[in-house]
Short mmCIF file of C-alpha atoms in Angstrom, two decimals:
data_model
loop_
_atom_site.label_atom_id
_atom_site.label_comp_id
_atom_site.label_asym_id
_atom_site.label_seq_id
_atom_site.Cartn_x
_atom_site.Cartn_y
_atom_site.Cartn_z
CA UNK T 1 152.22 147.16 61.72
CA UNK T 2 154.09 145.15 64.20
CA UNK T 3 152.07 146.05 67.11
CA UNK T 4 148.78 144.67 65.27
CA UNK T 5 149.50 142.33 62.72
CA UNK T 6 152.78 140.63 64.35
CA UNK T 7 151.27 138.28 66.78
CA UNK T 8 148.74 136.45 64.26
CA UNK T 9 151.65 136.50 61.49
CA UNK T 10 153.84 134.80 64.01
CA UNK T 11 151.21 132.67 65.35
CA UNK T 12 150.05 131.58 61.60
CA UNK T 13 153.70 130.35 60.85
CA UNK T 14 153.74 128.41 64.05
CA UNK T 15 150.68 126.53 63.62
CA UNK T 16 150.80 126.12 59.67
CA UNK T 17 151.25 121.98 58.80
CA UNK T 18 152.85 122.72 55.28
CA UNK T 19 156.64 122.03 55.13
CA UNK T 20 156.61 125.09 52.56
CA UNK T 21 156.23 128.00 54.69
CA UNK T 22 158.70 130.87 55.09
CA UNK T 23 158.40 133.57 57.83
CA UNK T 24 159.85 137.39 56.65
CA UNK T 25 160.07 140.01 59.42
CA UNK T 26 160.89 143.64 59.42
CA UNK T 27 160.28 146.73 61.51
CA UNK T 28 160.18 149.36 58.71
CA UNK T 29 157.11 151.06 56.91
CA UNK T 30 155.27 148.10 55.40
CA UNK T 31 154.70 149.35 52.07
CA UNK T 32 158.26 150.58 51.61
CA UNK T 33 159.21 146.97 52.71
CA UNK T 34 156.67 145.35 50.36
CA UNK T 35 157.64 146.93 47.32
CA UNK T 36 161.65 146.88 48.20
CA UNK T 37 164.14 145.40 45.83
CA UNK T 38 164.80 142.71 47.97
CA UNK T 39 161.12 141.98 48.97
CA UNK T 40 159.91 141.67 45.27
CA UNK T 41 162.69 139.38 44.11
CA UNK T 42 161.65 137.12 46.79
CA UNK T 43 158.19 137.36 45.96
CA UNK T 44 158.81 136.54 42.61
CA UNK T 45 160.77 133.64 43.57
CA UNK T 46 157.94 132.00 45.69
CA UNK T 47 155.78 132.47 42.84
CA UNK T 48 157.88 130.89 40.28
CA UNK T 49 158.28 128.27 42.78
CA UNK T 50 154.23 127.87 43.42
CA UNK T 51 152.68 129.12 39.92
CA UNK T 52 155.26 128.20 37.27
CA UNK T 53 156.39 125.12 38.91
CA UNK T 54 160.28 125.93 39.36
CA UNK T 55 160.61 123.88 42.21
CA UNK T 56 164.19 124.94 42.87
CA UNK T 57 163.09 128.85 42.96
CA UNK T 58 162.83 128.89 46.84
CA UNK T 59 166.12 126.87 47.47
CA UNK T 60 168.62 128.18 50.04
CA UNK T 61 165.78 130.74 51.69
CA UNK T 62 165.88 130.48 55.12
CA UNK T 63 162.39 129.53 56.91
CA UNK T 64 162.89 132.56 59.45
CA UNK T 65 164.25 135.83 58.53
CA UNK T 66 164.39 138.57 61.29
CA UNK T 67 165.40 141.97 61.49
CA UNK T 68 167.03 143.01 64.81
CA UNK T 69 166.78 146.58 65.07
CA UNK T 70 169.17 148.93 66.87
CA UNK T 71 166.76 151.83 66.29
CA UNK T 72 164.05 152.86 63.80
CA UNK T 73 166.87 152.62 60.88
CA UNK T 74 169.59 150.55 61.76
CA UNK T 75 169.21 146.72 61.76
CA UNK T 76 171.08 143.56 61.34
CA UNK T 77 169.51 140.46 59.93
CA UNK T 78 169.66 137.11 61.30
CA UNK T 79 168.14 133.72 60.10
CA UNK T 80 166.75 130.38 61.64
CA UNK T 81 165.38 127.10 60.77
CA UNK T 82 162.38 127.79 63.14
CA UNK T 83 159.97 129.97 65.10
CA UNK T 84 160.92 130.29 68.18
CA UNK T 85 164.29 130.54 67.07
CA UNK T 86 165.63 127.18 68.34
CA UNK T 87 167.78 127.63 71.70
CA UNK T 88 166.36 130.75 72.69
CA UNK T 89 167.07 131.61 76.21
CA UNK T 90 164.22 132.72 78.04
CA UNK T 91 165.04 134.87 81.25
CA UNK T 92 162.45 135.91 83.94
CA UNK T 93 162.87 139.59 85.40
CA UNK T 94 160.87 140.65 88.26
CA UNK T 95 159.13 144.19 89.03
CA UNK T 96 159.95 145.76 91.97
CA UNK T 97 157.09 148.36 92.80
CA UNK T 98 158.97 149.95 95.70
CA UNK T 99 162.28 151.12 93.64
CA UNK T 100 160.76 150.94 90.14
CA UNK T 101 163.16 148.55 88.91
CA UNK T 102 162.93 145.28 86.65
CA UNK T 103 165.71 143.02 88.31
CA UNK T 104 166.81 139.48 87.91
CA UNK T 105 165.66 138.34 91.31
CA UNK T 106 162.46 138.96 93.17
CA UNK T 107 161.62 142.07 95.06
CA UNK T 108 162.63 141.68 98.89
CA UNK T 109 159.70 143.33 100.02
CA UNK T 110 156.19 143.76 98.94
CA UNK T 111 155.39 147.05 97.07
CA UNK T 112 152.46 149.04 95.27
CA UNK T 113 152.29 151.18 92.08
CA UNK T 114 149.23 153.39 91.81
CA UNK T 115 147.73 155.18 88.81
CA UNK T 116 144.61 156.62 87.76
CA UNK T 117 142.68 156.58 84.29
CA UNK T 118 142.92 160.35 83.88
CA UNK T 119 144.89 162.42 82.99
CA UNK T 120 146.20 160.40 80.22
CA UNK T 121 148.83 162.79 79.24
CA UNK T 122 150.64 162.99 82.67
CA UNK T 123 153.87 161.09 82.21
CA UNK T 124 153.79 160.83 85.97
CA UNK T 125 150.79 158.86 86.12
CA UNK T 126 152.01 155.56 85.10
CA UNK T 127 153.98 152.88 86.62
CA UNK T 128 157.65 152.69 85.13
CA UNK T 129 160.08 150.20 86.08
CA UNK T 130 163.90 150.27 84.52
CA UNK T 131 166.25 147.76 83.50
CA UNK T 132 169.90 148.42 82.54
CA UNK T 133 171.78 146.20 80.25
CA UNK T 134 175.46 145.57 81.27
CA UNK T 135 176.48 144.18 78.06
CA UNK T 136 175.12 144.16 74.22
CA UNK T 137 171.93 142.09 74.12
CA UNK T 138 169.44 141.21 71.69
CA UNK T 139 166.11 140.80 72.52
CA UNK T 140 164.44 138.47 69.78
CA UNK T 141 161.07 136.60 70.52
CA UNK T 142 158.09 136.82 72.71
CA UNK T 143 157.80 139.23 75.59
CA UNK T 144 155.37 137.99 78.41
CA UNK T 145 154.45 140.15 81.38
CA UNK T 146 152.38 138.83 84.32
CA UNK T 147 150.58 141.52 86.85
CA UNK T 148 148.65 141.45 89.86
CA UNK T 149 146.11 144.36 89.77
CA UNK T 150 143.39 145.89 91.93
CA UNK T 151 140.85 148.18 90.19
CA UNK T 152 139.56 150.66 92.66
CA UNK T 153 135.72 151.78 92.29
CA UNK T 154 135.23 149.88 89.01
CA UNK T 155 134.86 146.20 88.11
CA UNK T 156 137.14 146.28 85.15
CA UNK T 157 140.32 147.74 83.90
CA UNK T 158 141.84 148.48 80.29
CA UNK T 159 145.85 148.02 80.80
CA UNK T 160 148.34 149.51 78.32
CA UNK T 161 151.90 148.31 78.59
CA UNK T 162 154.98 149.55 76.45
CA UNK T 163 158.68 148.60 76.26
CA UNK T 164 160.78 151.32 75.66
CA UNK T 165 164.90 151.89 74.90
CA UNK T 166 166.99 154.44 76.28
CA UNK T 167 170.14 155.23 75.45
CA UNK T 168 173.51 155.79 77.65
CA UNK T 169 172.16 159.16 78.22
CA UNK T 170 168.60 158.51 79.14
CA UNK T 171 167.25 159.35 75.69
CA UNK T 172 164.35 157.30 74.31
CA UNK T 173 165.57 155.48 71.12
CA UNK T 174 162.44 155.43 68.65
CA UNK T 175 161.27 152.58 66.21
CA UNK T 176 158.49 152.58 63.30
CA UNK T 177 155.23 152.16 65.44
CA UNK T 178 151.84 150.86 64.35
CA UNK T 179 151.09 151.18 60.46
CA UNK T 180 154.74 152.80 60.07
CA UNK T 181 153.05 156.33 59.81
CA UNK T 182 154.37 157.13 63.27
CA UNK T 183 158.09 157.05 63.42
CA UNK T 184 158.17 157.68 67.31
CA UNK T 185 157.00 154.39 68.64
CA UNK T 186 158.53 152.48 71.31
CA UNK T 187 160.15 148.65 70.94
CA UNK T 188 156.90 147.12 71.22
CA UNK T 189 153.46 147.42 73.33
CA UNK T 190 150.35 145.35 74.26
CA UNK T 191 147.09 146.39 75.55
CA UNK T 192 144.56 143.88 77.54
CA UNK T 193 141.05 144.39 79.22
CA UNK T 194 141.44 142.65 82.56
CA UNK T 195 137.99 140.84 82.32
CA UNK T 196 139.33 139.19 78.90
CA UNK T 197 142.58 137.79 80.60
CA UNK T 198 141.49 133.98 80.59
CA UNK T 199 143.62 131.75 78.79
CA UNK T 200 143.62 128.79 76.13
CA UNK T 201 144.95 126.46 78.34
CA UNK T 202 145.73 123.82 75.46
CA UNK T 203 147.63 126.68 73.08
CA UNK T 204 149.45 128.54 76.18
CA UNK T 205 152.79 128.09 77.13
CA UNK T 206 154.83 129.72 79.95
CA UNK T 207 156.27 132.45 77.42
CA UNK T 208 153.58 132.26 74.96
CA UNK T 209 150.16 132.92 76.26
CA UNK T 210 147.23 132.71 74.48
CA UNK T 211 143.87 134.20 75.26
CA UNK T 212 140.48 132.51 75.35
CA UNK T 213 138.36 134.13 72.64
#
């Protein structure tokens, strides 16, 4: 359920005060992963450590284990000592509404992208921004989007944003989506009602906004 539970899972790990904590993430179907051979062995080690007194059971288990996916089935495993991964290189990209590009530099001129609440099944009724990587790149960590929005003839708006991966031929590369039952999911997605955009200033950072609920 990477589009539902991931935020709170990573947030909980970040805020926990105990030194005895481990973060195990995956992009697979959740029950298949939970009952997998590797996962069951790790759960047994954890229970042996904290229920049976085997204090060495969790030795050499990295604090953070991440799966970096190429597509819905292929992935590589990386480990780290903390989250966010130490040394993460956050890079800003800018939306260019005039060209539909996502660029390393701010757009040279103002632009506007317009769409309507309906029809929702019209693929042309959305704002799309493309970015092409010129080298093999891993995206690991938080993705933040800042928008300037005007809602016409209404006093609120619900925004849904997705990140999709396209191969060199322009075909979408799919991932397991929320609950794992939908195999044709994007890289990730998020949603926000504009009137709920206020942030918790004490907990938010530039790359990790926290809403003031």
